PDB file of C-alpha atoms in Angstrom:
ATOM      1  CA  MET A   1      37.820-100.285 -77.629  1.00  0.00           C
ATOM      2  CA  THR A   2      37.456 -96.485 -76.457  1.00  0.00           C
ATOM      3  CA  PRO A   3      39.588 -94.434 -74.086  1.00  0.00           C
ATOM      4  CA  THR A   4      36.563 -94.716 -71.808  1.00  0.00           C
ATOM      5  CA  ASP A   5      37.451 -98.576 -71.298  1.00  0.00           C
ATOM      6  CA  LEU A   6      40.849 -97.285 -70.012  1.00  0.00           C
ATOM      7  CA  LYS A   7      39.263 -95.157 -67.401  1.00  0.00           C
ATOM      8  CA  PRO A   8      39.003 -97.476 -64.630  1.00  0.00           C
ATOM      9  CA  VAL A   9      42.773 -98.030 -64.834  1.00  0.00           C
ATOM     10  CA  ARG A  10      43.648 -94.247 -64.740  1.00  0.00           C
ATOM     11  CA  ASP A  11      40.927 -93.783 -61.780  1.00  0.00           C
ATOM     12  CA  HIS A  12      42.579 -96.510 -59.778  1.00  0.00           C
ATOM     13  CA  ILE A  13      45.825 -94.975 -60.092  1.00  0.00           C
ATOM     14  CA  ALA A  14      44.588 -91.527 -59.410  1.00  0.00           C
ATOM     15  CA  ALA A  15      42.927 -92.745 -56.208  1.00  0.00           C
ATOM     16  CA  GLN A  16      46.354 -93.786 -54.991  1.00  0.00           C
ATOM     17  CA  ILE A  17      48.535 -90.669 -55.707  1.00  0.00           C
ATOM     18  CA  ILE A  18      47.826 -87.002 -55.681  1.00  0.00           C
ATOM     19  CA  GLY A  19      48.553 -85.103 -58.767  1.00  0.00           C
ATOM     20  CA  GLN A  20      51.183 -86.378 -61.144  1.00  0.00           C
ATOM     21  CA  ALA A  21      48.964 -86.332 -64.194  1.00  0.00           C
ATOM     22  CA  ASP A  22      51.823 -86.174 -66.660  1.00  0.00           C
ATOM     23  CA  PHE A  23      53.456 -89.284 -64.861  1.00  0.00           C
ATOM     24  CA  ILE A  24      49.966 -91.108 -65.203  1.00  0.00           C
ATOM     25  CA  ASP A  25      49.894 -90.279 -68.678  1.00  0.00           C
ATOM     26  CA  SER A  26      53.377 -91.623 -69.381  1.00  0.00           C
ATOM     27  CA  MET A  27      52.403 -94.759 -67.640  1.00  0.00           C
ATOM     28  CA  LEU A  28      49.159 -95.198 -69.824  1.00  0.00           C
ATOM     29  CA  ILE A  29      51.173 -94.264 -73.049  1.00  0.00           C
ATOM     30  CA  CYS A  30      53.796 -96.767 -72.637  1.00  0.00           C
ATOM     31  CA  LEU A  31      51.353 -99.415 -71.762  1.00  0.00           C
ATOM     32  CA  LEU A  32      49.211 -98.789 -74.966  1.00  0.00           C
ATOM     33  CA  SER A  33      52.686 -98.614 -77.060  1.00  0.00           C
ATOM     34  CA  ASP A  34      54.135-101.765 -75.490  1.00  0.00           C
ATOM     35  CA  GLY A  35      57.064 -99.746 -74.198  1.00  0.00           C
ATOM     36  CA  HIS A  36      59.195 -99.660 -70.969  1.00  0.00           C
ATOM     37  CA  LEU A  37      59.086 -96.478 -68.803  1.00  0.00           C
ATOM     38  CA  LEU A  38      61.857 -94.961 -66.887  1.00  0.00           C
ATOM     39  CA  VAL A  39      60.902 -92.950 -63.639  1.00  0.00           C
ATOM     40  CA  GLU A  40      63.022 -90.452 -62.094  1.00  0.00           C
ATOM     41  CA  GLY A  41      62.534 -88.508 -59.078  1.00  0.00           C
ATOM     42  CA  MET A  42      63.700 -88.045 -55.166  1.00  0.00           C
ATOM     43  CA  PRO A  43      62.789 -90.699 -52.793  1.00  0.00           C
ATOM     44  CA  GLY A  44      59.145 -90.566 -51.290  1.00  0.00           C
ATOM     45  CA  LEU A  45      57.412 -89.047 -54.259  1.00  0.00           C
ATOM     46  CA  ALA A  46      55.259 -92.094 -54.910  1.00  0.00           C
ATOM     47  CA  LYS A  47      57.048 -93.531 -57.837  1.00  0.00           C
ATOM     48  CA  THR A  48      56.628 -97.153 -56.356  1.00  0.00           C
ATOM     49  CA  THR A  49      53.026 -96.684 -55.261  1.00  0.00           C
ATOM     50  CA  ALA A  50      51.787 -95.433 -58.687  1.00  0.00           C
ATOM     51  CA  VAL A  51      53.583 -98.471 -60.521  1.00  0.00           C
ATOM     52  CA  LYS A  52      52.102-100.926 -57.963  1.00  0.00           C
ATOM     53  CA  ALA A  53      48.457 -99.238 -58.749  1.00  0.00           C
ATOM     54  CA  LEU A  54      49.164 -99.730 -62.497  1.00  0.00           C
ATOM     55  CA  ALA A  55      49.903-103.341 -61.964  1.00  0.00           C
ATOM     56  CA  GLU A  56      46.778-103.827 -59.783  1.00  0.00           C
ATOM     57  CA  ALA A  57      44.499-102.571 -62.559  1.00  0.00           C
ATOM     58  CA  VAL A  58      45.802-104.543 -65.345  1.00  0.00           C
ATOM     59  CA  GLU A  59      45.384-108.481 -65.366  1.00  0.00           C
ATOM     60  CA  GLY A  60      48.546-110.255 -65.069  1.00  0.00           C
ATOM     61  CA  ASP A  61      51.608-111.174 -62.862  1.00  0.00           C
ATOM     62  CA  PHE A  62      53.566-108.512 -61.019  1.00  0.00           C
ATOM     63  CA  HIS A  63      57.001-108.513 -59.531  1.00  0.00           C
ATOM     64  CA  ARG A  64      58.953-105.906 -57.640  1.00  0.00           C
ATOM     65  CA  ILE A  65      62.752-106.063 -57.579  1.00  0.00           C
ATOM     66  CA  GLN A  66      64.892-103.775 -55.184  1.00  0.00           C
ATOM     67  CA  PHE A  67      68.070-103.209 -57.430  1.00  0.00           C
ATOM     68  CA  THR A  68      71.094-103.279 -55.013  1.00  0.00           C
ATOM     69  CA  PRO A  69      74.968-103.260 -55.670  1.00  0.00           C
ATOM     70  CA  ASP A  70      75.186-106.997 -54.789  1.00  0.00           C
ATOM     71  CA  LEU A  71      72.274-108.154 -57.080  1.00  0.00           C
ATOM     72  CA  LEU A  72      73.323-110.706 -59.650  1.00  0.00           C
ATOM     73  CA  PRO A  73      71.893-111.545 -63.267  1.00  0.00           C
ATOM     74  CA  SER A  74      70.671-114.788 -62.169  1.00  0.00           C
ATOM     75  CA  ASP A  75      68.473-113.059 -59.466  1.00  0.00           C
ATOM     76  CA  LEU A  76      66.557-111.520 -62.616  1.00  0.00           C
ATOM     77  CA  ILE A  77      66.791-114.255 -65.198  1.00  0.00           C
ATOM     78  CA  GLY A  78      66.440-117.340 -63.142  1.00  0.00           C
ATOM     79  CA  THR A  79      68.830-120.287 -62.984  1.00  0.00           C
ATOM     80  CA  ASP A  80      69.392-123.974 -63.901  1.00  0.00           C
ATOM     81  CA  ILE A  81      68.751-126.293 -61.209  1.00  0.00           C
ATOM     82  CA  TYR A  82      69.827-129.896 -60.994  1.00  0.00           C
ATOM     83  CA  ARG A  83      67.038-132.516 -60.331  1.00  0.00           C
ATOM     84  CA  HIS A  84      68.576-135.721 -59.037  1.00  0.00           C
ATOM     85  CA  GLU A  85      65.556-137.701 -59.659  1.00  0.00           C
ATOM     86  CA  LYS A  86      65.712-136.878 -63.336  1.00  0.00           C
ATOM     87  CA  GLY A  87      69.574-136.605 -63.807  1.00  0.00           C
ATOM     88  CA  GLU A  88      69.257-133.250 -65.774  1.00  0.00           C
ATOM     89  CA  PHE A  89      69.129-129.558 -65.208  1.00  0.00           C
ATOM     90  CA  GLU A  90      65.754-127.714 -65.027  1.00  0.00           C
ATOM     91  CA  PHE A  91      65.402-124.212 -65.684  1.00  0.00           C
ATOM     92  CA  ARG A  92      63.766-122.150 -62.967  1.00  0.00           C
ATOM     93  CA  PRO A  93      62.465-118.650 -64.295  1.00  0.00           C
ATOM     94  CA  GLY A  94      63.085-115.609 -62.387  1.00  0.00           C
ATOM     95  CA  PRO A  95      61.251-112.324 -61.995  1.00  0.00           C
ATOM     96  CA  LEU A  96      61.609-111.361 -65.614  1.00  0.00           C
ATOM     97  CA  PHE A  97      59.026-113.891 -66.505  1.00  0.00           C
ATOM     98  CA  HIS A  98      56.177-111.661 -64.986  1.00  0.00           C
ATOM     99  CA  ASN A  99      54.021-109.420 -66.959  1.00  0.00           C
ATOM    100  CA  ILE A 100      54.816-106.227 -65.137  1.00  0.00           C
ATOM    101  CA  LEU A 101      58.140-105.719 -63.591  1.00  0.00           C
ATOM    102  CA  LEU A 102      59.105-103.018 -61.039  1.00  0.00           C
ATOM    103  CA  ALA A 103      62.760-102.428 -61.333  1.00  0.00           C
ATOM    104  CA  ASP A 104      63.047-100.319 -58.158  1.00  0.00           C
ATOM    105  CA  GLU A 105      66.183 -98.112 -57.819  1.00  0.00           C
ATOM    106  CA  VAL A 106      67.586 -99.567 -61.234  1.00  0.00           C
ATOM    107  CA  ASN A 107      70.603 -97.309 -61.177  1.00  0.00           C
ATOM    108  CA  ARG A 108      71.977 -98.846 -58.148  1.00  0.00           C
ATOM    109  CA  ALA A 109      72.853-102.254 -59.628  1.00  0.00           C
ATOM    110  CA  PRO A 110      76.013-103.102 -61.441  1.00  0.00           C
ATOM    111  CA  ALA A 111      76.747-103.433 -65.154  1.00  0.00           C
ATOM    112  CA  LYS A 112      76.028-107.299 -65.544  1.00  0.00           C
ATOM    113  CA  VAL A 113      72.740-106.853 -63.947  1.00  0.00           C
ATOM    114  CA  GLN A 114      71.869-104.075 -66.474  1.00  0.00           C
ATOM    115  CA  SER A 115      72.897-106.303 -69.285  1.00  0.00           C
ATOM    116  CA  ALA A 116      70.547-109.032 -68.451  1.00  0.00           C
ATOM    117  CA  LEU A 117      67.674-106.570 -68.091  1.00  0.00           C
ATOM    118  CA  LEU A 118      68.932-104.968 -71.486  1.00  0.00           C
ATOM    119  CA  GLU A 119      68.360-108.074 -73.411  1.00  0.00           C
ATOM    120  CA  ALA A 120      64.930-108.823 -71.899  1.00  0.00           C
ATOM    121  CA  MET A 121      63.791-105.133 -72.675  1.00  0.00           C
ATOM    122  CA  ALA A 122      65.279-105.100 -76.198  1.00  0.00           C
ATOM    123  CA  GLU A 123      64.588-108.687 -77.447  1.00  0.00           C
ATOM    124  CA  HIS A 124      61.681-109.777 -75.347  1.00  0.00           C
ATOM    125  CA  GLN A 125      63.709-113.008 -74.463  1.00  0.00           C
ATOM    126  CA  ILE A 126      66.374-113.951 -71.919  1.00  0.00           C
ATOM    127  CA  THR A 127      69.346-116.302 -72.718  1.00  0.00           C
ATOM    128  CA  VAL A 128      70.678-118.842 -70.092  1.00  0.00           C
ATOM    129  CA  GLY A 129      73.626-120.819 -71.306  1.00  0.00           C
ATOM    130  CA  LEU A 130      72.932-121.958 -74.834  1.00  0.00           C
ATOM    131  CA  ARG A 131      69.093-121.780 -74.396  1.00  0.00           C
ATOM    132  CA  THR A 132      66.930-118.710 -75.250  1.00  0.00           C
ATOM    133  CA  TYR A 133      63.460-118.533 -73.490  1.00  0.00           C
ATOM    134  CA  PRO A 134      60.884-116.089 -74.693  1.00  0.00           C
ATOM    135  CA  LEU A 135      58.985-113.717 -72.558  1.00  0.00           C
ATOM    136  CA  PRO A 136      55.315-113.352 -72.003  1.00  0.00           C
ATOM    137  CA  ASP A 137      53.342-111.365 -74.682  1.00  0.00           C
ATOM    138  CA  LEU A 138      52.504-108.662 -72.130  1.00  0.00           C
ATOM    139  CA  PHE A 139      55.924-107.534 -70.712  1.00  0.00           C
ATOM    140  CA  MET A 140      56.388-104.267 -69.390  1.00  0.00           C
ATOM    141  CA  VAL A 141      59.338-102.780 -67.296  1.00  0.00           C
ATOM    142  CA  LEU A 142      58.726 -99.804 -65.092  1.00  0.00           C
ATOM    143  CA  ALA A 143      61.997 -98.714 -63.720  1.00  0.00           C
ATOM    144  CA  THR A 144      62.325 -96.039 -60.979  1.00  0.00           C
ATOM    145  CA  GLN A 145      65.687 -94.002 -60.426  1.00  0.00           C
ATOM    146  CA  ASN A 146      67.041 -91.632 -57.922  1.00  0.00           C
ATOM    147  CA  PRO A 147      68.903 -88.771 -59.589  1.00  0.00           C
ATOM    148  CA  VAL A 148      72.494 -89.770 -60.144  1.00  0.00           C
ATOM    149  CA  GLU A 149      73.725 -87.091 -57.759  1.00  0.00           C
ATOM    150  CA  GLN A 150      72.360 -89.283 -54.860  1.00  0.00           C
ATOM    151  CA  GLU A 151      74.929 -91.517 -53.173  1.00  0.00           C
ATOM    152  CA  GLY A 152      75.385 -95.033 -54.441  1.00  0.00           C
ATOM    153  CA  THR A 153      73.704 -94.427 -57.779  1.00  0.00           C
ATOM    154  CA  TYR A 154      75.283 -94.743 -61.465  1.00  0.00           C
ATOM    155  CA  HIS A 155      74.589 -93.732 -64.768  1.00  0.00           C
ATOM    156  CA  LEU A 156      72.852 -96.211 -66.738  1.00  0.00           C
ATOM    157  CA  PRO A 157      74.368 -97.427 -70.173  1.00  0.00           C
ATOM    158  CA  GLU A 158      73.204 -95.564 -73.149  1.00  0.00           C
ATOM    159  CA  ALA A 159      72.162 -98.463 -75.002  1.00  0.00           C
ATOM    160  CA  GLN A 160      69.880 -99.359 -72.078  1.00  0.00           C
ATOM    161  CA  LEU A 161      68.500 -95.960 -71.784  1.00  0.00           C
ATOM    162  CA  ASP A 162      67.545 -95.997 -75.429  1.00  0.00           C
ATOM    163  CA  ARG A 163      65.170 -99.206 -74.685  1.00  0.00           C
ATOM    164  CA  PHE A 164      63.215 -97.024 -72.449  1.00  0.00           C
ATOM    165  CA  LEU A 165      60.222 -95.733 -74.587  1.00  0.00           C
ATOM    166  CA  MET A 166      59.667 -92.670 -72.403  1.00  0.00           C
ATOM    167  CA  GLN A 167      61.128 -91.066 -69.207  1.00  0.00           C
ATOM    168  CA  ALA A 168      58.969 -89.487 -66.756  1.00  0.00           C
ATOM    169  CA  VAL A 169      60.192 -87.012 -64.159  1.00  0.00           C
ATOM    170  CA  VAL A 170      58.365 -86.874 -60.942  1.00  0.00           C
ATOM    171  CA  THR A 171      58.538 -83.502 -59.002  1.00  0.00           C
ATOM    172  CA  TYR A 172      57.694 -82.398 -55.611  1.00  0.00           C
ATOM    173  CA  PRO A 173      53.795 -81.775 -55.002  1.00  0.00           C
ATOM    174  CA  SER A 174      52.309 -78.374 -54.750  1.00  0.00           C
ATOM    175  CA  ARG A 175      51.252 -76.970 -51.130  1.00  0.00           C
ATOM    176  CA  GLU A 176      47.700 -78.085 -52.091  1.00  0.00           C
ATOM    177  CA  GLU A 177      48.783 -81.254 -53.250  1.00  0.00           C
ATOM    178  CA  GLU A 178      50.582 -82.058 -50.205  1.00  0.00           C
ATOM    179  CA  LEU A 179      47.578 -81.159 -47.942  1.00  0.00           C
ATOM    180  CA  LYS A 180      45.448 -83.690 -49.924  1.00  0.00           C
ATOM    181  CA  ILE A 181      48.295 -86.116 -49.588  1.00  0.00           C
ATOM    182  CA  LEU A 182      48.056 -85.668 -45.605  1.00  0.00           C
ATOM    183  CA  GLU A 183      44.337 -86.177 -45.760  1.00  0.00           C
ATOM    184  CA  LEU A 184      44.485 -89.343 -48.053  1.00  0.00           C
ATOM    185  CA  ASP A 185      47.211 -90.810 -45.694  1.00  0.00           C
ATOM    186  CA  ALA A 186      44.870 -90.289 -42.845  1.00  0.00           C
ATOM    187  CA  GLN A 187      41.650 -91.951 -44.571  1.00  0.00           C
ATOM    188  CA  GLN A 188      43.851 -94.914 -45.633  1.00  0.00           C
ATOM    189  CA  ARG A 189      45.710 -95.563 -42.480  1.00  0.00           C
ATOM    190  CA  GLY A 190      44.708 -98.796 -40.822  1.00  0.00           C
ATOM    191  CA  GLU A 191      42.749 -99.844 -43.873  1.00  0.00           C
ATOM    192  CA  PRO A 192      43.691-102.021 -47.070  1.00  0.00           C
ATOM    193  CA  ALA A 193      44.041 -99.917 -50.381  1.00  0.00           C
ATOM    194  CA  ALA A 194      41.080-100.394 -52.591  1.00  0.00           C
ATOM    195  CA  ARG A 195      41.471-102.536 -55.398  1.00  0.00           C
ATOM    196  CA  PRO A 196      39.767-102.346 -58.902  1.00  0.00           C
ATOM    197  CA  ALA A 197      36.663-104.189 -59.242  1.00  0.00           C
ATOM    198  CA  ALA A 198      37.730-105.736 -62.462  1.00  0.00           C
ATOM    199  CA  PRO A 199      41.353-105.393 -63.940  1.00  0.00           C
ATOM    200  CA  LEU A 200      41.721-104.715 -67.350  1.00  0.00           C
ATOM    201  CA  SER A 201      42.136-107.992 -69.173  1.00  0.00           C
ATOM    202  CA  GLN A 202      45.128-108.578 -71.316  1.00  0.00           C
ATOM    203  CA  ALA A 203      42.726-109.524 -74.357  1.00  0.00           C
ATOM    204  CA  ASP A 204      41.266-105.903 -74.214  1.00  0.00           C
ATOM    205  CA  LEU A 205      44.514-104.349 -73.614  1.00  0.00           C
ATOM    206  CA  PHE A 206      45.920-106.013 -76.617  1.00  0.00           C
ATOM    207  CA  ARG A 207      42.698-104.889 -78.760  1.00  0.00           C
ATOM    208  CA  MET A 208      43.339-101.436 -77.410  1.00  0.00           C
ATOM    209  CA  ARG A 209      46.914-101.589 -78.685  1.00  0.00           C
ATOM    210  CA  ARG A 210      45.541-102.542 -82.222  1.00  0.00           C
ATOM    211  CA  ASP A 211      43.398 -99.558 -82.087  1.00  0.00           C
ATOM    212  CA  VAL A 212      46.228 -97.369 -81.376  1.00  0.00           C
ATOM    213  CA  SER A 213      48.684 -98.940 -84.066  1.00  0.00           C
ATOM    214  CA  ALA A 214      45.807 -98.228 -86.625  1.00  0.00           C
ATOM    215  CA  LEU A 215      45.234 -94.521 -85.926  1.00  0.00           C
ATOM    216  CA  TYR A 216      46.057 -92.361 -88.808  1.00  0.00           C
ATOM    217  CA  LEU A 217      49.202 -90.731 -88.865  1.00  0.00           C
ATOM    218  CA  ASP A 218      49.801 -88.370 -92.132  1.00  0.00           C
ATOM    219  CA  PRO A 219      53.037 -88.792 -93.956  1.00  0.00           C
ATOM    220  CA  LYS A 220      53.731 -85.067 -93.950  1.00  0.00           C
ATOM    221  CA  LEU A 221      54.075 -85.694 -89.960  1.00  0.00           C
ATOM    222  CA  HIS A 222      56.258 -88.656 -90.850  1.00  0.00           C
ATOM    223  CA  HIS A 223      58.532 -85.915 -92.090  1.00  0.00           C
ATOM    224  CA  TYR A 224      57.966 -83.621 -89.095  1.00  0.00           C
ATOM    225  CA  ILE A 225      58.910 -86.568 -86.728  1.00  0.00           C
ATOM    226  CA  VAL A 226      62.228 -87.393 -88.646  1.00  0.00           C
ATOM    227  CA  ASP A 227      62.988 -83.487 -88.963  1.00  0.00           C
ATOM    228  CA  LEU A 228      62.893 -83.378 -85.111  1.00  0.00           C
ATOM    229  CA  ILE A 229      65.101 -86.365 -84.372  1.00  0.00           C
ATOM    230  CA  GLN A 230      67.582 -85.161 -87.188  1.00  0.00           C
ATOM    231  CA  ALA A 231      67.641 -81.628 -85.557  1.00  0.00           C
ATOM    232  CA  THR A 232      69.233 -83.418 -82.262  1.00  0.00           C
ATOM    233  CA  ARG A 233      71.908 -84.720 -84.550  1.00  0.00           C
ATOM    234  CA  GLN A 234      72.640 -81.540 -86.536  1.00  0.00           C
ATOM    235  CA  PRO A 235      71.399 -78.883 -84.016  1.00  0.00           C
ATOM    236  CA  ARG A 236      73.825 -76.080 -85.314  1.00  0.00           C
ATOM    237  CA  ARG A 237      71.631 -75.956 -88.458  1.00  0.00           C
ATOM    238  CA  TYR A 238      68.790 -74.367 -86.290  1.00  0.00           C
ATOM    239  CA  ASP A 239      70.687 -72.568 -83.654  1.00  0.00           C
ATOM    240  CA  PRO A 240      74.351 -71.909 -82.741  1.00  0.00           C
ATOM    241  CA  ASP A 241      73.613 -72.570 -79.053  1.00  0.00           C
ATOM    242  CA  LEU A 242      71.859 -75.567 -79.633  1.00  0.00           C
ATOM    243  CA  GLY A 243      74.982 -76.916 -81.482  1.00  0.00           C
ATOM    244  CA  ARG A 244      77.128 -75.853 -78.428  1.00  0.00           C
ATOM    245  CA  TRP A 245      74.828 -77.846 -76.017  1.00  0.00           C
ATOM    246  CA  CYS A 246      74.420 -81.246 -77.622  1.00  0.00           C
ATOM    247  CA  ARG A 247      77.059 -83.731 -77.905  1.00  0.00           C
ATOM    248  CA  PHE A 248      75.051 -86.810 -79.378  1.00  0.00           C
ATOM    249  CA  GLY A 249      71.492 -86.892 -80.755  1.00  0.00           C
ATOM    250  CA  ALA A 250      68.779 -89.344 -80.752  1.00  0.00           C
ATOM    251  CA  SER A 251      68.726 -92.650 -82.630  1.00  0.00           C
ATOM    252  CA  PRO A 252      66.247 -93.816 -85.042  1.00  0.00           C
ATOM    253  CA  ARG A 253      64.554 -95.834 -82.215  1.00  0.00           C
ATOM    254  CA  ALA A 254      63.550 -92.378 -81.205  1.00  0.00           C
ATOM    255  CA  SER A 255      61.553 -91.520 -84.177  1.00  0.00           C
ATOM    256  CA  ILE A 256      59.642 -94.871 -84.037  1.00  0.00           C
ATOM    257  CA  ALA A 257      58.868 -93.950 -80.356  1.00  0.00           C
ATOM    258  CA  VAL A 258      57.542 -90.529 -81.300  1.00  0.00           C
ATOM    259  CA  ALA A 259      55.170 -92.162 -83.973  1.00  0.00           C
ATOM    260  CA  ARG A 260      53.909 -94.866 -81.585  1.00  0.00           C
ATOM    261  CA  CYS A 261      53.636 -92.600 -78.490  1.00  0.00           C
ATOM    262  CA  ALA A 262      51.772 -89.852 -80.581  1.00  0.00           C
ATOM    263  CA  ARG A 263      49.382 -92.367 -81.775  1.00  0.00           C
ATOM    264  CA  ALA A 264      48.518 -93.444 -78.180  1.00  0.00           C
ATOM    265  CA  ARG A 265      48.342 -89.864 -77.032  1.00  0.00           C
ATOM    266  CA  ALA A 266      45.762 -88.864 -79.562  1.00  0.00           C
ATOM    267  CA  TRP A 267      43.827 -92.246 -78.871  1.00  0.00           C
ATOM    268  CA  LEU A 268      43.618 -91.278 -75.311  1.00  0.00           C
ATOM    269  CA  ASP A 269      42.567 -87.840 -76.214  1.00  0.00           C
ATOM    270  CA  GLY A 270      39.667 -89.486 -78.036  1.00  0.00           C
ATOM    271  CA  ASP A 271      40.878 -88.086 -81.308  1.00  0.00           C
ATOM    272  CA  GLU A 272      40.804 -90.044 -84.788  1.00  0.00           C
ATOM    273  CA  PHE A 273      43.966 -89.013 -86.066  1.00  0.00           C
ATOM    274  CA  VAL A 274      47.695 -87.746 -84.959  1.00  0.00           C
ATOM    275  CA  ALA A 275      48.107 -83.990 -84.910  1.00  0.00           C
ATOM    276  CA  PRO A 276      51.406 -81.883 -84.515  1.00  0.00           C
ATOM    277  CA  HIS A 277      50.211 -80.987 -81.007  1.00  0.00           C
ATOM    278  CA  HIS A 278      50.137 -84.757 -80.071  1.00  0.00           C
ATOM    279  CA  ILE A 279      53.659 -85.320 -81.386  1.00  0.00           C
ATOM    280  CA  GLN A 280      54.918 -81.871 -79.442  1.00  0.00           C
ATOM    281  CA  SER A 281      53.442 -83.314 -76.257  1.00  0.00           C
ATOM    282  CA  VAL A 282      55.152 -86.792 -76.064  1.00  0.00           C
ATOM    283  CA  VAL A 283      58.726 -85.614 -77.447  1.00  0.00           C
ATOM    284  CA  PRO A 284      60.160 -84.258 -74.294  1.00  0.00           C
ATOM    285  CA  ALA A 285      59.737 -87.744 -72.382  1.00  0.00           C
ATOM    286  CA  ILE A 286      61.012 -89.398 -75.358  1.00  0.00           C
ATOM    287  CA  LEU A 287      64.297 -87.413 -75.803  1.00  0.00           C
ATOM    288  CA  ARG A 288      65.206 -86.284 -72.276  1.00  0.00           C
ATOM    289  CA  HIS A 289      67.009 -89.515 -71.771  1.00  0.00           C
ATOM    290  CA  ARG A 290      68.288 -90.033 -75.164  1.00  0.00           C
ATOM    291  CA  LEU A 291      70.280 -86.714 -75.469  1.00  0.00           C
ATOM    292  CA  LEU A 292      73.759 -86.274 -74.352  1.00  0.00           C
ATOM    293  CA  LEU A 293      74.454 -82.652 -73.566  1.00  0.00           C
ATOM    294  CA  THR A 294      77.958 -81.159 -73.442  1.00  0.00           C
ATOM    295  CA  PHE A 295      79.745 -79.912 -70.409  1.00  0.00           C
ATOM    296  CA  GLU A 296      79.304 -76.392 -71.531  1.00  0.00           C
ATOM    297  CA  ALA A 297      75.586 -76.889 -71.604  1.00  0.00           C
ATOM    298  CA  GLU A 298      75.778 -78.343 -67.953  1.00  0.00           C
ATOM    299  CA  ALA A 299      77.824 -75.178 -66.732  1.00  0.00           C
ATOM    300  CA  GLU A 300      75.099 -72.994 -68.055  1.00  0.00           C
ATOM    301  CA  GLY A 301      72.327 -74.982 -66.500  1.00  0.00           C
ATOM    302  CA  ILE A 302      70.853 -76.200 -69.657  1.00  0.00           C
ATOM    303  CA  THR A 303      68.762 -79.332 -69.122  1.00  0.00           C
ATOM    304  CA  THR A 304      67.708 -81.639 -71.857  1.00  0.00           C
ATOM    305  CA  ASP A 305      64.136 -80.410 -71.416  1.00  0.00           C
ATOM    306  CA  ALA A 306      65.248 -76.857 -72.102  1.00  0.00           C
ATOM    307  CA  PHE A 307      66.974 -78.211 -74.981  1.00  0.00           C
ATOM    308  CA  VAL A 308      63.931 -79.821 -76.617  1.00  0.00           C
ATOM    309  CA  ASP A 309      61.579 -76.853 -75.849  1.00  0.00           C
ATOM    310  CA  ARG A 310      63.985 -74.807 -77.857  1.00  0.00           C
ATOM    311  CA  LEU A 311      64.164 -77.335 -80.658  1.00  0.00           C
ATOM    312  CA  LEU A 312      60.310 -77.645 -80.765  1.00  0.00           C
ATOM    313  CA  THR A 313      59.940 -73.824 -81.426  1.00  0.00           C
ATOM    314  CA  LEU A 314      62.645 -73.953 -84.187  1.00  0.00           C
ATOM    315  CA  VAL A 315      61.662 -77.043 -86.300  1.00  0.00           C
ATOM    316  CA  ALA A 316      58.807 -76.170 -88.779  1.00  0.00           C
ATOM    317  CA  ILE A 317      55.591 -77.808 -88.673  1.00  0.00           C
ATOM    318  CA  PRO A 318      54.484 -78.981 -92.012  1.00  0.00           C
TER     319      PRO A 318
END
């Protein structure tokens, strides 16, 4: 399999939204890396549209859940139903048993719902009572959230954030892009959205994943990845300001994520091995939701992206 085989998926998503190339790349990298994606942005920026377009372009079941404060864990997991004719309980699966799950406005749900989603994302299974049920081989969560400053939103637990492979930030379009959005809306009004001729089969997707995981990553770059993640835990060794700005660094899961995503980035670029620039291109999306900055950093207007950008200039490339 080659990146050309994934081009119809990219083209279908790009036909539904204007711009947002980094967002599309993040979705494809997570798809190839068997990971979950957290998408943050203000309402109306086509986050949901893009996720639905990805689901249309890939073979599998798709389900959307609108997260609300009154959502219950059983609304995700499913529940045991008593069958009078059999005299026993029968499990009725919930939305988590679909291949691609859109968790819309995920940061509006209570903690119990987040814990149910956490098990599915972390263990690829769900537990109901005393029984555990495996999820499909293709299981991907794409969760959208509005910025936490919005009314009725809550910070996701750090343990759950760590289970998202990447976090994409969707920004406002440029003036030229917004003009194209108006043109696209006029063209599509009253007509059903175009669907891909043939969705990417799960068998082909799994072959692509094997190709990605087999891509060569030099042992020296293993050291570079670990140095980057270690630097988030001991930033003062590199710069006094970085030490003032960061409370908690990233876990070893971040190192694994960087290696996996860098391979996917290199594969998408058509390269036969991972280079330092592949690592640097994926690090911001992997670390932006895993770092906890200090109140001092927030007061100075320092974002996690600014912290990571500074870090990338200080950690030596082998």
